[in-house]
PDB file of C-alpha atoms and ligand atoms in Angstrom:
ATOM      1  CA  UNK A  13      78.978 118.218  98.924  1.00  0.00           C
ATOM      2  CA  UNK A  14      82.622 118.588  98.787  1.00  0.00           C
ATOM      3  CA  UNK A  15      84.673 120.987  97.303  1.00  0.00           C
ATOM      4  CA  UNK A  16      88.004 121.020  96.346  1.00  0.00           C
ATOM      5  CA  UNK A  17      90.099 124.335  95.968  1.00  0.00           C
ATOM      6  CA  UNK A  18      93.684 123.586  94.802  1.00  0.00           C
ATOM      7  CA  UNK A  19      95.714 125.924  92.891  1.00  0.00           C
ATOM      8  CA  UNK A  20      99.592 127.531  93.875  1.00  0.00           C
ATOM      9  CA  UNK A  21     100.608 129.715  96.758  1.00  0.00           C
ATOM     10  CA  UNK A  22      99.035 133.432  96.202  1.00  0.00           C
ATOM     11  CA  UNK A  23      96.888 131.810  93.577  1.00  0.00           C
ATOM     12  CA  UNK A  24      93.284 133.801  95.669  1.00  0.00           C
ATOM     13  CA  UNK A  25      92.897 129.744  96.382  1.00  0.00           C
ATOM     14  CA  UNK A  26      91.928 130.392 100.378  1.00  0.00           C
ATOM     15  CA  UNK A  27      90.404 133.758  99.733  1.00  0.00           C
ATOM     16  CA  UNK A  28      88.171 131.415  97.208  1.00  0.00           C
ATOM     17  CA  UNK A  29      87.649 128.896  99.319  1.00  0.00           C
ATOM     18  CA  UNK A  30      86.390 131.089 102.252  1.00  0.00           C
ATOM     19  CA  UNK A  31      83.855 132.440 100.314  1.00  0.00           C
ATOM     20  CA  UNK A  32      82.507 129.406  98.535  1.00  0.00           C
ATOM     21  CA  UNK A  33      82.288 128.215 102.458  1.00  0.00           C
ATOM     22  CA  UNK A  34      80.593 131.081 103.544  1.00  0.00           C
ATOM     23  CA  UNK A  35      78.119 131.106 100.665  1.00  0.00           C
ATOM     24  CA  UNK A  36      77.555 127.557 100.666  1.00  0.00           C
ATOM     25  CA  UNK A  37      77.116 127.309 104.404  1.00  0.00           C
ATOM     26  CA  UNK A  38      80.111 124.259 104.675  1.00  0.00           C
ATOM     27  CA  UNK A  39      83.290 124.013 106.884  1.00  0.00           C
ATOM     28  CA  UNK A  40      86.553 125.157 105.545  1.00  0.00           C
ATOM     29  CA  UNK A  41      89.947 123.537 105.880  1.00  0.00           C
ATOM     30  CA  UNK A  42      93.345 125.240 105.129  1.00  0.00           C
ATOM     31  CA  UNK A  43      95.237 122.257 104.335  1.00  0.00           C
ATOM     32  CA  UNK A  44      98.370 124.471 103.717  1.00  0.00           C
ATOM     33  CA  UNK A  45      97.949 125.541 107.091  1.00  0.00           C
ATOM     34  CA  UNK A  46      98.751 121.720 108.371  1.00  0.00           C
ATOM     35  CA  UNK A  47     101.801 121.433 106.687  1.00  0.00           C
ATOM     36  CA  UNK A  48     102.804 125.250 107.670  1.00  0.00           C
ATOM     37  CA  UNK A  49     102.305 123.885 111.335  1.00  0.00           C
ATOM     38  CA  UNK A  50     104.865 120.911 110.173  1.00  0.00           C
ATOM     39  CA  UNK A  51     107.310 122.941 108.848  1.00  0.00           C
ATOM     40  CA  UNK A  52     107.155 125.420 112.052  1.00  0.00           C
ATOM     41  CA  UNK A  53     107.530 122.839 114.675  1.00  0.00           C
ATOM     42  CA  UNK A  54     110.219 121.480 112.820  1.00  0.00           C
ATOM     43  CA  UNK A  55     112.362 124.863 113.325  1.00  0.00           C
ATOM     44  CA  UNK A  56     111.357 124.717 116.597  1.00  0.00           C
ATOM     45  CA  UNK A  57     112.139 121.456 117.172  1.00  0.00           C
ATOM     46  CA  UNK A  58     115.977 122.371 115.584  1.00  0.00           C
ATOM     47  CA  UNK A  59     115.251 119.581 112.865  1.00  0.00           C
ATOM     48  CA  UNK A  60     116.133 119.655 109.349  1.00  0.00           C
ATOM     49  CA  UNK A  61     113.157 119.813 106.998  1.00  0.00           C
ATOM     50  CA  UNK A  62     114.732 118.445 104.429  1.00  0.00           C
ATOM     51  CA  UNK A  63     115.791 115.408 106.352  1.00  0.00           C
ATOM     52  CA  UNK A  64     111.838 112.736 106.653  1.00  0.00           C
ATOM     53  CA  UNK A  65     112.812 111.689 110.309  1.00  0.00           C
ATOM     54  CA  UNK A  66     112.613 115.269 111.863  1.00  0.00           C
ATOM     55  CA  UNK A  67     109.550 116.178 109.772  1.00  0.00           C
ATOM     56  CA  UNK A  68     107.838 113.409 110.408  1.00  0.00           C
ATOM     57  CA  UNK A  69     108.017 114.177 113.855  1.00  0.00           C
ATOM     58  CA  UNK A  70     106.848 117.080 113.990  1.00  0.00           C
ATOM     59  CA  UNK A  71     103.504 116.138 112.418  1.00  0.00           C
ATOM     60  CA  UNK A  72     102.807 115.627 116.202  1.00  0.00           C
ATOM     61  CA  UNK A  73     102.372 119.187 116.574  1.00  0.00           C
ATOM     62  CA  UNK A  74     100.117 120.269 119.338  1.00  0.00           C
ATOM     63  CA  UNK A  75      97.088 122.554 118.174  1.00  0.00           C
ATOM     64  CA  UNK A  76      97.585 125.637 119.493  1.00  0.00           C
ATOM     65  CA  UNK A  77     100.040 126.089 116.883  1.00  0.00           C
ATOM     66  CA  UNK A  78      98.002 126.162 114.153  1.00  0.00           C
ATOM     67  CA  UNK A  79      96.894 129.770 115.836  1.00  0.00           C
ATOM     68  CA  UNK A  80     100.537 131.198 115.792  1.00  0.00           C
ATOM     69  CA  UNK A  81     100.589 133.894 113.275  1.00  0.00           C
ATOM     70  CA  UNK A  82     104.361 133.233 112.359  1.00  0.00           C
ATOM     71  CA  UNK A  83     102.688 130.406 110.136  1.00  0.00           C
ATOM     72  CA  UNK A  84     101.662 132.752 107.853  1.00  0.00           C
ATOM     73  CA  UNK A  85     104.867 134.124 106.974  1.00  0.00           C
ATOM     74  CA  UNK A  86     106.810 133.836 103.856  1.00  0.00           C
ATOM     75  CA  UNK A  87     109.389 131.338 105.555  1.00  0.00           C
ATOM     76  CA  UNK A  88     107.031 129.044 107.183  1.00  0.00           C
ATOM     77  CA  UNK A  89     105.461 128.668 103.483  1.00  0.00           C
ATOM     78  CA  UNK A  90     108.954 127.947 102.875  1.00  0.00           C
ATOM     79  CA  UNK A  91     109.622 125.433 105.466  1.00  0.00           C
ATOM     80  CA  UNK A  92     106.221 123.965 104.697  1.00  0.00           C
ATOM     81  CA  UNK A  93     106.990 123.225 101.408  1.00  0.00           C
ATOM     82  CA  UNK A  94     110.040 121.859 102.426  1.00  0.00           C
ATOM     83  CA  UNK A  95     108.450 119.418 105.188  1.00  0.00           C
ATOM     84  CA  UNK A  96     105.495 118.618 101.903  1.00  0.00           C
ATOM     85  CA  UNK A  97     107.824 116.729  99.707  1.00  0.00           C
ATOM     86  CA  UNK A  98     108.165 113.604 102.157  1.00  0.00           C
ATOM     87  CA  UNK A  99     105.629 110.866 101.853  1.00  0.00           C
ATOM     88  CA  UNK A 100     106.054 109.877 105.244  1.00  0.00           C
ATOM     89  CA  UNK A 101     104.122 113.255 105.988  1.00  0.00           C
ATOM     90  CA  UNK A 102     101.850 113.109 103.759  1.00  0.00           C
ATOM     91  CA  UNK A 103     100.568 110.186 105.045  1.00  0.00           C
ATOM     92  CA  UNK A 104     100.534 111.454 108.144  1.00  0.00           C
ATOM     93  CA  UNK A 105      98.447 114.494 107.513  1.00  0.00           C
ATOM     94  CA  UNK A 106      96.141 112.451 105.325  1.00  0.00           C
ATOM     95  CA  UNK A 107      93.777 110.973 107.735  1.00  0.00           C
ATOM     96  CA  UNK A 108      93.140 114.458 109.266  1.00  0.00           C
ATOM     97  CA  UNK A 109      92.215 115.695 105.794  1.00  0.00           C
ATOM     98  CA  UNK A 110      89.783 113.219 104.681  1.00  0.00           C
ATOM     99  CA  UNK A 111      88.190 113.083 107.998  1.00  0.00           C
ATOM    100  CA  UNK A 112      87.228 116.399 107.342  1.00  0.00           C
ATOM    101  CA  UNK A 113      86.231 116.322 103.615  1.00  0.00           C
ATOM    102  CA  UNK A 114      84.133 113.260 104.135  1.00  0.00           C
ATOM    103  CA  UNK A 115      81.964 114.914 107.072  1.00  0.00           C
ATOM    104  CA  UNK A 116      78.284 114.838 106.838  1.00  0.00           C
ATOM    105  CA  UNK A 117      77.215 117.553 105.157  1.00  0.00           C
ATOM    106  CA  UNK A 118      80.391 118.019 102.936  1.00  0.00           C
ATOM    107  CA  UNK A 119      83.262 120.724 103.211  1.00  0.00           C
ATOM    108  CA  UNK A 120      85.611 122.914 101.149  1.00  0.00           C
ATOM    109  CA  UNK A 121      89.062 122.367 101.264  1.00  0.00           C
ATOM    110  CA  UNK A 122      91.958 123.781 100.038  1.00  0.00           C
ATOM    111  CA  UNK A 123      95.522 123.199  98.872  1.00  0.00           C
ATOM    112  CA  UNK A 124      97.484 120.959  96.090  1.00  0.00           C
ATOM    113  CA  UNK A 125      96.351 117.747  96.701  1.00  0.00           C
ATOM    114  CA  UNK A 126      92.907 118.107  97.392  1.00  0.00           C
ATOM    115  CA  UNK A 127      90.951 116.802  94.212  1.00  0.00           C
ATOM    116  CA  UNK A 128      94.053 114.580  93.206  1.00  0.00           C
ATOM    117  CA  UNK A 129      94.925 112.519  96.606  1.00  0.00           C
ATOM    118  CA  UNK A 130      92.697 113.788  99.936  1.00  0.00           C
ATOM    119  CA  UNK A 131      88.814 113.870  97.889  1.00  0.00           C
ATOM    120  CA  UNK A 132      89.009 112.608  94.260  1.00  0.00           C
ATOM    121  CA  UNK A 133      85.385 112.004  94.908  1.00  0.00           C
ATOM    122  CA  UNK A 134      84.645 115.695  95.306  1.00  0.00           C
ATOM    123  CA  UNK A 135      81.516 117.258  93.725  1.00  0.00           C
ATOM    124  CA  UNK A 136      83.641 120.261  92.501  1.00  0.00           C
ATOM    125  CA  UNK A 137      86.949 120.815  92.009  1.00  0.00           C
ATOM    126  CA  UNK A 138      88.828 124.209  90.676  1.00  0.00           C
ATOM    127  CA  UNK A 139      91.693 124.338  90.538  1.00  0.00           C
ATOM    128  CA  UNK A 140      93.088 128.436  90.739  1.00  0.00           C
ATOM    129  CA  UNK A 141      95.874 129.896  89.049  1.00  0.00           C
ATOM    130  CA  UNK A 142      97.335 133.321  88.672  1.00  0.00           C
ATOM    131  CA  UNK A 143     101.092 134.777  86.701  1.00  0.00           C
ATOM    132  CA  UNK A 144     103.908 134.717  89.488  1.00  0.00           C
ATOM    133  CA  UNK A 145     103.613 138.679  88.549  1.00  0.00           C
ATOM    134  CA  UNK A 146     100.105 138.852  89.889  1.00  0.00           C
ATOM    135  CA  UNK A 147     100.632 136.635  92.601  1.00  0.00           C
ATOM    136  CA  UNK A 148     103.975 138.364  94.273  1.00  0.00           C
ATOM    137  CA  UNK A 149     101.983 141.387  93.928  1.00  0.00           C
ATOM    138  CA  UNK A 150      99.191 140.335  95.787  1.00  0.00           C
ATOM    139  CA  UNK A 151     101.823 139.093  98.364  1.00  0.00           C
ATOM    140  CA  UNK A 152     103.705 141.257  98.462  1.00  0.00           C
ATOM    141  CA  UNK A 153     100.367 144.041  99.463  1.00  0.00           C
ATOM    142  CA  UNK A 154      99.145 141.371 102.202  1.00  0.00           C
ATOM    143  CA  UNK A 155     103.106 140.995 103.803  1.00  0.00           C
ATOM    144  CA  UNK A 156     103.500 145.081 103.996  1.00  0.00           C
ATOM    145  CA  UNK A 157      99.905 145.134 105.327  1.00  0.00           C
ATOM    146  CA  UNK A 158     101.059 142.969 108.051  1.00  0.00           C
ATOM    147  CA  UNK A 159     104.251 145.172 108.945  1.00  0.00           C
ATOM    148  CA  UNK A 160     106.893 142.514 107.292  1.00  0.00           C
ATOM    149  CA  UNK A 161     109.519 144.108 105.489  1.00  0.00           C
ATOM    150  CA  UNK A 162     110.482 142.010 102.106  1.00  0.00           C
ATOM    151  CA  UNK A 163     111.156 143.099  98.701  1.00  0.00           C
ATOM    152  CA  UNK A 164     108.828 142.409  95.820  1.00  0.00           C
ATOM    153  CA  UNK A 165     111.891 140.302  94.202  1.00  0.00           C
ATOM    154  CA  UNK A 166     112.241 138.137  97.164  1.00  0.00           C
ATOM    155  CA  UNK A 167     108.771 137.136  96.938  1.00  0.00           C
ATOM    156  CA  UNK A 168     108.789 136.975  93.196  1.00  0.00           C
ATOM    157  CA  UNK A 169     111.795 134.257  93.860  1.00  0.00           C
ATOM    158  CA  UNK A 170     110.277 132.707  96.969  1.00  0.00           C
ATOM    159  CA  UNK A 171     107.018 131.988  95.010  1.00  0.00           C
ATOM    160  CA  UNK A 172     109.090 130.751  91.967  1.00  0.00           C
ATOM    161  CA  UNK A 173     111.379 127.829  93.930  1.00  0.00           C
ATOM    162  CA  UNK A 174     107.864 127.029  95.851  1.00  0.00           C
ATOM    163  CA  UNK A 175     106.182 125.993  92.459  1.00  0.00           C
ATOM    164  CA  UNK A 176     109.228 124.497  91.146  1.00  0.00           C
ATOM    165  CA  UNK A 177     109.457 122.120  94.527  1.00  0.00           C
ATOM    166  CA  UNK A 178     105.535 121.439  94.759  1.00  0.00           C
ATOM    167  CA  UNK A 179     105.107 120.613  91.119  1.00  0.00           C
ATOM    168  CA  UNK A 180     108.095 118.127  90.471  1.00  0.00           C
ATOM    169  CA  UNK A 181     107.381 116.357  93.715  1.00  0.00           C
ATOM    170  CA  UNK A 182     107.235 112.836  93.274  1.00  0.00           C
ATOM    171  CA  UNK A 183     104.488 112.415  95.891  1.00  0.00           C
ATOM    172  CA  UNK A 184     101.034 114.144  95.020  1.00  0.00           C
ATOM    173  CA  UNK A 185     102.929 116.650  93.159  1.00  0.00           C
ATOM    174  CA  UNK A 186     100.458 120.538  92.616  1.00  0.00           C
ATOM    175  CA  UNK A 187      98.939 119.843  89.046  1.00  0.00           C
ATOM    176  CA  UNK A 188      95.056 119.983  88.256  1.00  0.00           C
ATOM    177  CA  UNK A 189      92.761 116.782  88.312  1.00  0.00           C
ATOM    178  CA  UNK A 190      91.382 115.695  85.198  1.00  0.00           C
ATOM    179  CA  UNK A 191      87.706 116.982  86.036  1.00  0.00           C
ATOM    180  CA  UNK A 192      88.588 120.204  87.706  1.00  0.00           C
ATOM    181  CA  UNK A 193      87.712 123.591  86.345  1.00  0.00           C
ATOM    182  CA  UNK A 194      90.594 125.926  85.689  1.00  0.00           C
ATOM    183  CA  UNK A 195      90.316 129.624  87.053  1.00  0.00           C
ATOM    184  CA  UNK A 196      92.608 132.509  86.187  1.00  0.00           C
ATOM    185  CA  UNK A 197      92.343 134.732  88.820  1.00  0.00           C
ATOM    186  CA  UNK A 198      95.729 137.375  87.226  1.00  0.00           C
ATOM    187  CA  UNK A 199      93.155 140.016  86.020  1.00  0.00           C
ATOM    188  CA  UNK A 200      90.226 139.766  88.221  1.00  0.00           C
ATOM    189  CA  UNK A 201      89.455 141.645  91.695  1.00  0.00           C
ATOM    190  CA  UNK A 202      88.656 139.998  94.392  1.00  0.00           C
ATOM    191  CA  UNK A 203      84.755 139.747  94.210  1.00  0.00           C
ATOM    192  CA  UNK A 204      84.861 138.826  90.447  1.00  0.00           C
ATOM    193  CA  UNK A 205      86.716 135.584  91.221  1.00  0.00           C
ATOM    194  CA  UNK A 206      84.903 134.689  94.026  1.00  0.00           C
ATOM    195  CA  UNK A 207      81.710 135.098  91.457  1.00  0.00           C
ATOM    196  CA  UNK A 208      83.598 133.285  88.647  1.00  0.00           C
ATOM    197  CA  UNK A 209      84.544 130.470  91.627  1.00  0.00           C
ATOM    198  CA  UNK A 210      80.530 129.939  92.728  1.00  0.00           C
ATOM    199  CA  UNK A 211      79.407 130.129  89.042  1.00  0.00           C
ATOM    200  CA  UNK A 212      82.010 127.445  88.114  1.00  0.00           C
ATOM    201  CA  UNK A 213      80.407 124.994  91.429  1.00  0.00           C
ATOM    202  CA  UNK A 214      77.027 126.032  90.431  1.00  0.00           C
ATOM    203  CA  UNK A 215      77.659 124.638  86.696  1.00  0.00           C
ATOM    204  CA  UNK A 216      79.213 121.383  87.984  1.00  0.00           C
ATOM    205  CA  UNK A 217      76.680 120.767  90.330  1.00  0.00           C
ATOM    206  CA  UNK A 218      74.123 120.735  87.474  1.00  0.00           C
ATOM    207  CA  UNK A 219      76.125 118.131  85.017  1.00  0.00           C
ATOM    208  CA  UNK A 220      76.285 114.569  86.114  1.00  0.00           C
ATOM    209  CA  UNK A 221      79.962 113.936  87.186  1.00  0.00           C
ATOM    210  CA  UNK A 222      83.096 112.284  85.259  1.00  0.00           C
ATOM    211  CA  UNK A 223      83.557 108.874  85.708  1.00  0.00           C
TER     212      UNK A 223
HETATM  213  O1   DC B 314      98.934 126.896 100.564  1.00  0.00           O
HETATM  214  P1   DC B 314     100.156 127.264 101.382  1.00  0.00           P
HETATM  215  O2   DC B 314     101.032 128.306 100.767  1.00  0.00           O
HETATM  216  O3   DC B 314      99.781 127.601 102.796  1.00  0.00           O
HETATM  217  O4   DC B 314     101.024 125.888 101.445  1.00  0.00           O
HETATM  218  C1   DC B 314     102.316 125.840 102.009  1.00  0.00           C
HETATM  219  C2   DC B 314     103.051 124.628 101.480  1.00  0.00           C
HETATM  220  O5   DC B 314     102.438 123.434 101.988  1.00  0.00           O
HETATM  221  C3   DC B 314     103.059 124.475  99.977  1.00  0.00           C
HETATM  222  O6   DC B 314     104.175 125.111  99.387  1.00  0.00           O
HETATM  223  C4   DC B 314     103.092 122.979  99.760  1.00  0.00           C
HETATM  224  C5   DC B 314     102.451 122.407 101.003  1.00  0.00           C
HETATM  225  N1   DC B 314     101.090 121.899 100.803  1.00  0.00           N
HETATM  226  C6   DC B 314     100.958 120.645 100.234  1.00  0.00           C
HETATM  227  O7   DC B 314     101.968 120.029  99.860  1.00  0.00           O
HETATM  228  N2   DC B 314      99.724 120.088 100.098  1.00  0.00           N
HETATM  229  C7   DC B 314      98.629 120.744 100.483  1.00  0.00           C
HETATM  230  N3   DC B 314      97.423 120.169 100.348  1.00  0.00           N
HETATM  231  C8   DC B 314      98.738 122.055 101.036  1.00  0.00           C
HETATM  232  C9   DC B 314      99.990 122.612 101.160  1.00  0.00           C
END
């Protein structure tokens, strides 16, 4: 079985994803985390992100970057995003992707493109959303958590320009497939929308899928 868990940045779409994992017993892929890596090695490489030559070279990241925890900051998501919008990476980062969705035994996956481009044949797709209010919040906990120092507004804006740049993309812009379930995670803790997430995979596994 394959699920696919796309949604925006903050959205509780990895913290979803985890769990439906963990409670379905399948591997999990942070897709973001790929294009994170990207968007690092770029920097590092003193390319321009904006510019598809240098970001297309760093797709040839070596792996033990995925493990440095400067991806997770609020400017590699920014970088990332950056790096996203070329097709040339994209493509790159594709094969990866659906070698891992189409596994034996199945997988969960997560990111923007995910039940659109990577697995449109995926069992269940959701596809999580939250107000930019909720979501900087929730950032903005997990950042102070981790010792970074950034303002509430700066994440509020970050989160803002990152929507903006993922959605009018031209290539596999962030928008919902046609047969994915929409969940609203702005009001709900944690636990309740990791139980909303498995009742909404539970239901689609039961109905015969969309053609
Ligand atoms: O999910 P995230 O915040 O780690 O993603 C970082 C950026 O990577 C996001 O702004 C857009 C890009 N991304 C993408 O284009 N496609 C994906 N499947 C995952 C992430």
């Amino acid at each position: 079985m394959i699920i696919a868990v796309d949604g925006p940045t903050a959205s509780g779409k990895g913290t979803i994803a985890k769990a439906l994992a963990a409670h379905f017993g399948l591997p999990h892929l942070d897709t973001g985390l790929l294009y994170r890596a990207v968007g690092r090695q770029c920097l590092l490489d003193g390319g321009d992100p904006d510019d598809a030559v240098a970001a297309l070279a760093a797709c040839a990241f070596p792996e033990s970057l995925l493990l440095d925890p400067e991806l997770r900051s609020e400017a590699t998501g920014g970088l990332a995003s950056r790096v996203s919008v070329h097709p040339t990476v994209r493509r790159a980062l594709y094969e990866r992707q659906h070698a891992f969705a189409t596994q034996p035994g199945g997988a969960v996956l997560d990111g923007r493109d995910i039940g659109t481009v990577i697995a449109p044949e995926a069992e269940a797709k959701l596809f999580v959303t939250a107000s930019v209010e909720a979501r900087a919040k929730r950032r903005y906990l997990e950042m102070h958590a981790q010792g970074r120092e950034i303002t509430l507004e700066a994440i509020a804006a970050d989160l803002a320009a990152r929507d903006e740049r993922d959605r009018s993309r031209k290539d596999a812009p962030l928008v919902a497939a046609r047969d994915a379930v929409p969940l609203d995670t702005s009001e709900l803790k944690r636990e309740e929308a990791i139980a909303a997430a498995i009742a909404a995979v539970e239901a689609r596994l039961d109905q015969p899928a969309v053609t």
